[in-house]
Tab-separated table of C-alpha atoms in Angstrom:
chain	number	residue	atom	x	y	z
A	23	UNK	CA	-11.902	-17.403	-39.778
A	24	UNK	CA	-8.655	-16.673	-37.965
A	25	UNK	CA	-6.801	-19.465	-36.308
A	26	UNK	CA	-6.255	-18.939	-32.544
A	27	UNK	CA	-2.396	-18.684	-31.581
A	28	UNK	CA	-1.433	-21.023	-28.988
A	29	UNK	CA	0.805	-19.216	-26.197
A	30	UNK	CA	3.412	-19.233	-24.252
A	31	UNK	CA	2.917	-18.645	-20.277
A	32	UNK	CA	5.819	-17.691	-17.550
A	33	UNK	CA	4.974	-17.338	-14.270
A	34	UNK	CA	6.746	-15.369	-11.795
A	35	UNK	CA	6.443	-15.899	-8.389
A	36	UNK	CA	8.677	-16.166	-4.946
A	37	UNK	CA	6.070	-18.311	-3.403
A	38	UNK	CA	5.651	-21.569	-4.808
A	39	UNK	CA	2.291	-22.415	-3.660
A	40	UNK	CA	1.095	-19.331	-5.691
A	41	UNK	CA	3.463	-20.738	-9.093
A	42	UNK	CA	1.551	-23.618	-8.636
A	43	UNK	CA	-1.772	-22.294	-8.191
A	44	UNK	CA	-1.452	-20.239	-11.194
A	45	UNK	CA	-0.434	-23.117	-13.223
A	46	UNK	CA	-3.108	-25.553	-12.022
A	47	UNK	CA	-6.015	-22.649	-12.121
A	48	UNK	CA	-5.516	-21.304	-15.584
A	49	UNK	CA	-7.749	-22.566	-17.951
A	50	UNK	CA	-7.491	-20.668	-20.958
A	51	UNK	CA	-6.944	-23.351	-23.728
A	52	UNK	CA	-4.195	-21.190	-25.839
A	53	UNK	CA	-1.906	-20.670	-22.604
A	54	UNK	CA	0.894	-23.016	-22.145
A	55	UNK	CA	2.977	-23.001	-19.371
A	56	UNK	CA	6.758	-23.041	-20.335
A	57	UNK	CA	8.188	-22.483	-17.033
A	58	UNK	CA	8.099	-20.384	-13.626
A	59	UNK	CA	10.940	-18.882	-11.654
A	60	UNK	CA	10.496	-17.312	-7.844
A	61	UNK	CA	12.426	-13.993	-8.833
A	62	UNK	CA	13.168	-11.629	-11.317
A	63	UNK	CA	17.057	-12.731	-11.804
A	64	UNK	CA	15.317	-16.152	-12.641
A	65	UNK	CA	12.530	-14.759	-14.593
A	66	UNK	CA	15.125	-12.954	-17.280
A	67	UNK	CA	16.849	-15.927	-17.172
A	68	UNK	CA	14.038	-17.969	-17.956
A	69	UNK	CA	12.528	-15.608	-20.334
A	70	UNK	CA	15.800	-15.539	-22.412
A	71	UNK	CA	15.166	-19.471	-22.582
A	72	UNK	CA	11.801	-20.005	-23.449
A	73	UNK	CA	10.572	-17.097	-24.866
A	74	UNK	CA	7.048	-16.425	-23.450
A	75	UNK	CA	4.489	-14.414	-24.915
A	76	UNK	CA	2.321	-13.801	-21.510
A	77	UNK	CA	4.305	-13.293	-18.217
A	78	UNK	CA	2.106	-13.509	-14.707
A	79	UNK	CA	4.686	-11.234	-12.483
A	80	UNK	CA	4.394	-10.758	-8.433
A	81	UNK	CA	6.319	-7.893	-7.253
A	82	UNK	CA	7.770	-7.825	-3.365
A	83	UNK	CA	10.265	-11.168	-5.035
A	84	UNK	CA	13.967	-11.323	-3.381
A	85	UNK	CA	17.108	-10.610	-5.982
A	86	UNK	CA	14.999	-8.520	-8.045
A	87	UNK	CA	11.591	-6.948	-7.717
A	88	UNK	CA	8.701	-7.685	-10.241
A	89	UNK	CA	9.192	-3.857	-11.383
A	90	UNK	CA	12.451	-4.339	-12.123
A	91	UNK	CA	11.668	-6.945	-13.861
A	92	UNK	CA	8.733	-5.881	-15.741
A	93	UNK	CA	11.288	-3.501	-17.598
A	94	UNK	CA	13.857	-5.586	-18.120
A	95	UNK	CA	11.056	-7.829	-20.086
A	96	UNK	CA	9.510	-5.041	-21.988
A	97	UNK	CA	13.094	-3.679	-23.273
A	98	UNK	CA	13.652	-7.565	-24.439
A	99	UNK	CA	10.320	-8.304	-25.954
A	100	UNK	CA	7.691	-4.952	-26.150
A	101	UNK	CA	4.811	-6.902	-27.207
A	102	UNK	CA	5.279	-9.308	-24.188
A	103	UNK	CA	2.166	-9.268	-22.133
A	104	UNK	CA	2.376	-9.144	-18.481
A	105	UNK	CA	-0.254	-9.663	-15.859
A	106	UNK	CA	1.203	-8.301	-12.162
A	107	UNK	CA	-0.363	-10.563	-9.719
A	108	UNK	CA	0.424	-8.955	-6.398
A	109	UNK	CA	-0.513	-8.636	-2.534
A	110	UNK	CA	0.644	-4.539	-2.889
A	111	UNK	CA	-3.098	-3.228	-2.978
A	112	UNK	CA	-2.294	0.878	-3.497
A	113	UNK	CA	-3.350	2.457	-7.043
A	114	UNK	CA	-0.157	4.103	-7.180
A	115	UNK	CA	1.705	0.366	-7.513
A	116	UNK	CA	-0.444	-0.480	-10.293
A	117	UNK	CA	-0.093	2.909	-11.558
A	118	UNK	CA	3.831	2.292	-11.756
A	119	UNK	CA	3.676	-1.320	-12.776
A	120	UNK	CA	1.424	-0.217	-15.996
A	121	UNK	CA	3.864	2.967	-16.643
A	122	UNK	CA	6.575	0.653	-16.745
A	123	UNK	CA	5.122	-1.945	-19.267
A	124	UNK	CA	2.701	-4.073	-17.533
A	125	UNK	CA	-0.702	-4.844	-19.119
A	126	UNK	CA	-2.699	-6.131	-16.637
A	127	UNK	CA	-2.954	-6.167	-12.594
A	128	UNK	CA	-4.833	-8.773	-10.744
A	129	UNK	CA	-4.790	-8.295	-6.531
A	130	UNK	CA	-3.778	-11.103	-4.530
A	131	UNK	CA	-5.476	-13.037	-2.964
A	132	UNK	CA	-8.074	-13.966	-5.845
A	133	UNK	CA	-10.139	-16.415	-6.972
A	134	UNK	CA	-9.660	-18.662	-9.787
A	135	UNK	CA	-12.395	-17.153	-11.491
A	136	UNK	CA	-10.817	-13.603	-11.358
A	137	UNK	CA	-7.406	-15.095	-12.487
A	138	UNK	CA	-8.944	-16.506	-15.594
A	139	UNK	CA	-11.312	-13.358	-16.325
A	140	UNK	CA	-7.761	-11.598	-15.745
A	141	UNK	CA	-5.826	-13.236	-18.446
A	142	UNK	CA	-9.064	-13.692	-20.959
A	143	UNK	CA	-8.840	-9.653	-20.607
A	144	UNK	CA	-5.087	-9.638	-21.573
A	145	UNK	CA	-5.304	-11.422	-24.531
A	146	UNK	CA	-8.972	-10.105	-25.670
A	147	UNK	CA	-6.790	-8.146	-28.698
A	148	UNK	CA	-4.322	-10.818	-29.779
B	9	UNK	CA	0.823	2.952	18.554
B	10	UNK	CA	-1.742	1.514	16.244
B	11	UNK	CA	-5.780	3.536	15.712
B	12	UNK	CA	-8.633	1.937	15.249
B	13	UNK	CA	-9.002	2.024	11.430
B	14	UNK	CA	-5.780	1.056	11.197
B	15	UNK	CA	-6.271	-1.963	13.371
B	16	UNK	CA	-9.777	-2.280	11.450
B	17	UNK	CA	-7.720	-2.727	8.284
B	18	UNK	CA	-5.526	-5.498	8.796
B	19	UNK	CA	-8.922	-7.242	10.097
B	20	UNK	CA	-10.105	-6.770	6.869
B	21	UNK	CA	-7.304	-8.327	5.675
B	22	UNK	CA	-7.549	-11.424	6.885
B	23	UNK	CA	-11.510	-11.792	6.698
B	24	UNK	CA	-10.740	-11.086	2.826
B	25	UNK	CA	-7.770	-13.745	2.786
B	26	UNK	CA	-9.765	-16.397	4.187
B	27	UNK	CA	-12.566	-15.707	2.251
B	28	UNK	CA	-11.101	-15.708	-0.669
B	29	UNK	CA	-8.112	-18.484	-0.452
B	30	UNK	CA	-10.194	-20.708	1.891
B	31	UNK	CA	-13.655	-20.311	0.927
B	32	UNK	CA	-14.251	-20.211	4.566
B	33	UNK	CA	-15.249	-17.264	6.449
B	34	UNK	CA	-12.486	-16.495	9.667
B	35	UNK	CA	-13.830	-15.415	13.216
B	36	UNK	CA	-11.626	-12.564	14.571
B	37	UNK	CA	-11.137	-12.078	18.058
B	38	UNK	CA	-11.219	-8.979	20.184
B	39	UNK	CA	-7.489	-7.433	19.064
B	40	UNK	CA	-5.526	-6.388	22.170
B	41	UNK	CA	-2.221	-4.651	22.906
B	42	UNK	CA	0.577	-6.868	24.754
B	43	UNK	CA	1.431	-4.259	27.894
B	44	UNK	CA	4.173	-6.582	29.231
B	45	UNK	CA	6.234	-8.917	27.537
B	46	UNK	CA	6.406	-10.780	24.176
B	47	UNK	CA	3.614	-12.287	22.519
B	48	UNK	CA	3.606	-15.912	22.236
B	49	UNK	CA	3.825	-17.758	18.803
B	50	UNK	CA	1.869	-21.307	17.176
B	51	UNK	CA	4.560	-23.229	15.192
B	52	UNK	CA	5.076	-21.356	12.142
B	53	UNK	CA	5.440	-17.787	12.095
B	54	UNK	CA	5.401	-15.554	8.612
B	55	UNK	CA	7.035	-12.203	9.509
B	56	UNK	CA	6.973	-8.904	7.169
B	57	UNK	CA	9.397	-6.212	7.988
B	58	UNK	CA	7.585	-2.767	7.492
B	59	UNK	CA	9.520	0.395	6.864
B	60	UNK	CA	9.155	3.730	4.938
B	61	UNK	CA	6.538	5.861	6.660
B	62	UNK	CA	6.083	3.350	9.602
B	63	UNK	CA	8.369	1.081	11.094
B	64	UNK	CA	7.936	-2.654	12.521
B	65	UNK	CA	6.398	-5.941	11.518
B	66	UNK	CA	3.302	-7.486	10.776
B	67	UNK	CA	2.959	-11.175	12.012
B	68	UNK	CA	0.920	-14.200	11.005
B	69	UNK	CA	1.358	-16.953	13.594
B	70	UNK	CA	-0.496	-20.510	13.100
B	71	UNK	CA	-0.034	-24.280	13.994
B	72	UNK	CA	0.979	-26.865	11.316
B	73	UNK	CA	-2.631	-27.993	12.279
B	74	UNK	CA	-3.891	-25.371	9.875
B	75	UNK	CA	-1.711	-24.577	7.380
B	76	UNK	CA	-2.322	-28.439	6.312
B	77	UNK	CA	-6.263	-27.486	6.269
B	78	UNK	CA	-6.129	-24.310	4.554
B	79	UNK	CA	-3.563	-25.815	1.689
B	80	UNK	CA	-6.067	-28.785	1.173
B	81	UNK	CA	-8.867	-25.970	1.196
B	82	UNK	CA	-6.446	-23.949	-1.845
B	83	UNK	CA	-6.271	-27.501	-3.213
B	84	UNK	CA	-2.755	-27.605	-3.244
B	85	UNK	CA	-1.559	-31.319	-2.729
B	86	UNK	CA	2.223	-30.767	-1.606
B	87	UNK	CA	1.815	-30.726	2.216
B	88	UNK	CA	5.280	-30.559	2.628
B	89	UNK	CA	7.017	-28.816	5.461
B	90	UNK	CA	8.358	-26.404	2.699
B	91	UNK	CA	4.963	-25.311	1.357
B	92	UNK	CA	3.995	-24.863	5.027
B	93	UNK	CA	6.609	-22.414	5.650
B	94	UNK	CA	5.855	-21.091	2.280
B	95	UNK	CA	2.418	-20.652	2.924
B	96	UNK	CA	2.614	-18.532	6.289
B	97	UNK	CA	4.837	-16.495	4.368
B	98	UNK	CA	2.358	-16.117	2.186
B	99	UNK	CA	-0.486	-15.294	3.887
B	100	UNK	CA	1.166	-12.437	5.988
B	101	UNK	CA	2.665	-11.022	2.741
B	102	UNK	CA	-0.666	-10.939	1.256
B	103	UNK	CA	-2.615	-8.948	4.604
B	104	UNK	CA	0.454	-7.040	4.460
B	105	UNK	CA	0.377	-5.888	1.061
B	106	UNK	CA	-3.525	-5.416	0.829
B	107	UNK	CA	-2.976	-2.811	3.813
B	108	UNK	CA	-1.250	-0.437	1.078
B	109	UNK	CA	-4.681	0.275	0.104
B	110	UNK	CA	-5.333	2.273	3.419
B	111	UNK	CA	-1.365	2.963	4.650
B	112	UNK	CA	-0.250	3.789	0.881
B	113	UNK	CA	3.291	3.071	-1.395
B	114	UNK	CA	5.025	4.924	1.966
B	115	UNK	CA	4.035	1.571	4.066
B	116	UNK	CA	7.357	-0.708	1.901
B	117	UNK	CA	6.935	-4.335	2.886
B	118	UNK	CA	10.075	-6.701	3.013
B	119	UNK	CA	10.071	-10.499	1.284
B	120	UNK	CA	8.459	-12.887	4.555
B	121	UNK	CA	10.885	-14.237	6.713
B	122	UNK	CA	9.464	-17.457	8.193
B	123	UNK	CA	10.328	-18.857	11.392
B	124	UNK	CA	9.896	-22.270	13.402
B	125	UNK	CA	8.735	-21.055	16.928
B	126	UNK	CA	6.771	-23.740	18.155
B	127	UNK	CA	6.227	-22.900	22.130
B	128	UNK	CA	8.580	-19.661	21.189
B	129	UNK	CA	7.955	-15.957	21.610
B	130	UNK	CA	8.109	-13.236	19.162
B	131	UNK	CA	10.275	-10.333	19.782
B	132	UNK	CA	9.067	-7.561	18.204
B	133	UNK	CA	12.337	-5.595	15.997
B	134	UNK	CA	10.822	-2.224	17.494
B	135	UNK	CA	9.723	-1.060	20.713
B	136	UNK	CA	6.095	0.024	20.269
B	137	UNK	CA	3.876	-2.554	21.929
B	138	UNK	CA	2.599	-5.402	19.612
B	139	UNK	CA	-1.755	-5.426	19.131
B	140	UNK	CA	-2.555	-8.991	18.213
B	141	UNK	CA	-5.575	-9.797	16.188
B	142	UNK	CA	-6.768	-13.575	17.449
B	143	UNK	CA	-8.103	-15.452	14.231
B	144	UNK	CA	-10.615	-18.526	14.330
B	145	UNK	CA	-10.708	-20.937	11.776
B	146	UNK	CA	-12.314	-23.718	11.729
B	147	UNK	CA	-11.407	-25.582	14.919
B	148	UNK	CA	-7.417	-23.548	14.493
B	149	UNK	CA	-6.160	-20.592	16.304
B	150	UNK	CA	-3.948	-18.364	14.986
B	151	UNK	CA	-2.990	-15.196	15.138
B	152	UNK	CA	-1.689	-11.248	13.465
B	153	UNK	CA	1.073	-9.683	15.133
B	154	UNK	CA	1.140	-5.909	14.337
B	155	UNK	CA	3.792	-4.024	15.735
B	156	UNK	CA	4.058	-0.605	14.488
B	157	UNK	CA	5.643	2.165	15.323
């Protein structure tokens, strides 16, 4: 039987009510969270410090925008996986967000259900 | 000046944020356009700069009243004065943002500015008229600014 990896969480957020909620609604028993930052200067900062294997990213985020930030990850770390959890609602966000390295997209607001069933999905395959 | 569906949407928009971050259902007012003056304001006020295709703001007004309720109702325990203003910010990011679906990538939404404006006015940062959208919830009054040109 193959052991289950425990794994490393960053959330990435400019609202801290939603860094919180994140933290505090995530129940998947391999996810730990190793830190959160409320933009994407933070996040690389952050990233480059803890080394997470899952990233929750919003996008509209002063200093630098999720997308931006998304890249900047994926160039560091290509197997990272990142969930966007974001208010911007249009396909053609998640479209880009996905092009440029995302894995997952979960709409804000949601539930805590959906958040869960949203990060189960991202790591069905690791 | 704003149509109907596109009034209808950011309706939507807060029906689905209260449903869905309160667990409570909102009652929405009739909307109706401000023909003189500036609207008035509850304490907090989240503001999103729109630009790109459209130009403007979008608005979510509401007294410290409820933003204690509905963070208690997100159970979120840090009722601080900074989660408040982080909250309002929140909420009119998040209508904002889900109106993308309808207005598309064209309709660019800033970061929320928040303001104090207890007893205050809003002055809208364009010159079509603002429609406000009253919201019930609970035994709170709030309200969405939408000011679009």
């Amino acid at each position: 039987m193959n052991a289950v990896r425990p794994l490393k969480l960053m959330i990435v957020d400019d609202s801290n009510i939603i860094r919180r909620r994140i933290e505090r609604s995530q129940q998947i028993e391999r996810l730990s969270v190793v830190g959160s930052a409320a933009n994407g200067r933070e996040a690389i900062d952050l990233f480059d410090r803890t080394d997470p294997d899952v990233v929750t990213m919003d996008l509209t985020m002063p200093e630098m925008d999720g997308i931006e930030c998304v890249e900047h990850l994926v160039a560091k770390k290509p197997q990272v996986l990142i969930l966007v959890v974001s208010a911007l609602a249009d396909k053609a966000t998640a479209v880009e967000a996905i092009r440029k390295g995302a894995n997952g997209f979960l709409c804000k607001p949601f539930t805590d259900r959906q958040l869960n069933d949203a990060l189960a999905e991202l790591l069905q395959d690791v | 000046m704003l149509t109907e569906a596109e009034i209808k949407t950011f309706i939507d928009g807060a029906i689905h944020y209260f449903a869905v971050s309160a667990r409570q259902p909102v009652a929405v007012g009739s909307p109706y356009l401000i023909t003189d003056g500036t609207p008035t304001v509850h304490e907090y006020t989240g503001v999103i700069a729109i630009s790109g295709r459209r130009n403007g703001a979008v608005c979510f007004t509401a007294p410290r009243s409820m933003l204690m309720v509905l963070l208690m109702r997100m159970n979120e325990t840090d009722t601080s004065e900074t989660n408040m203003k982080d909250l309002i910010g929140e909420v009119a990011n998040t209508i904002s943002g889900n109106a993308r679906r309808d207005f598309g990538k064209e309709f660019v939404i800033s970061v929320p500015t928040v303001m104090e404006t207890e007893g205050g006015k809003f002055r809208p940062p364009v010159t079509a008229r603002p429609f406000i959208i009253p919201l019930n919830w609970r035994s709170h009054s709030a309200k969405l600014i939408v000011c679009l040109e």
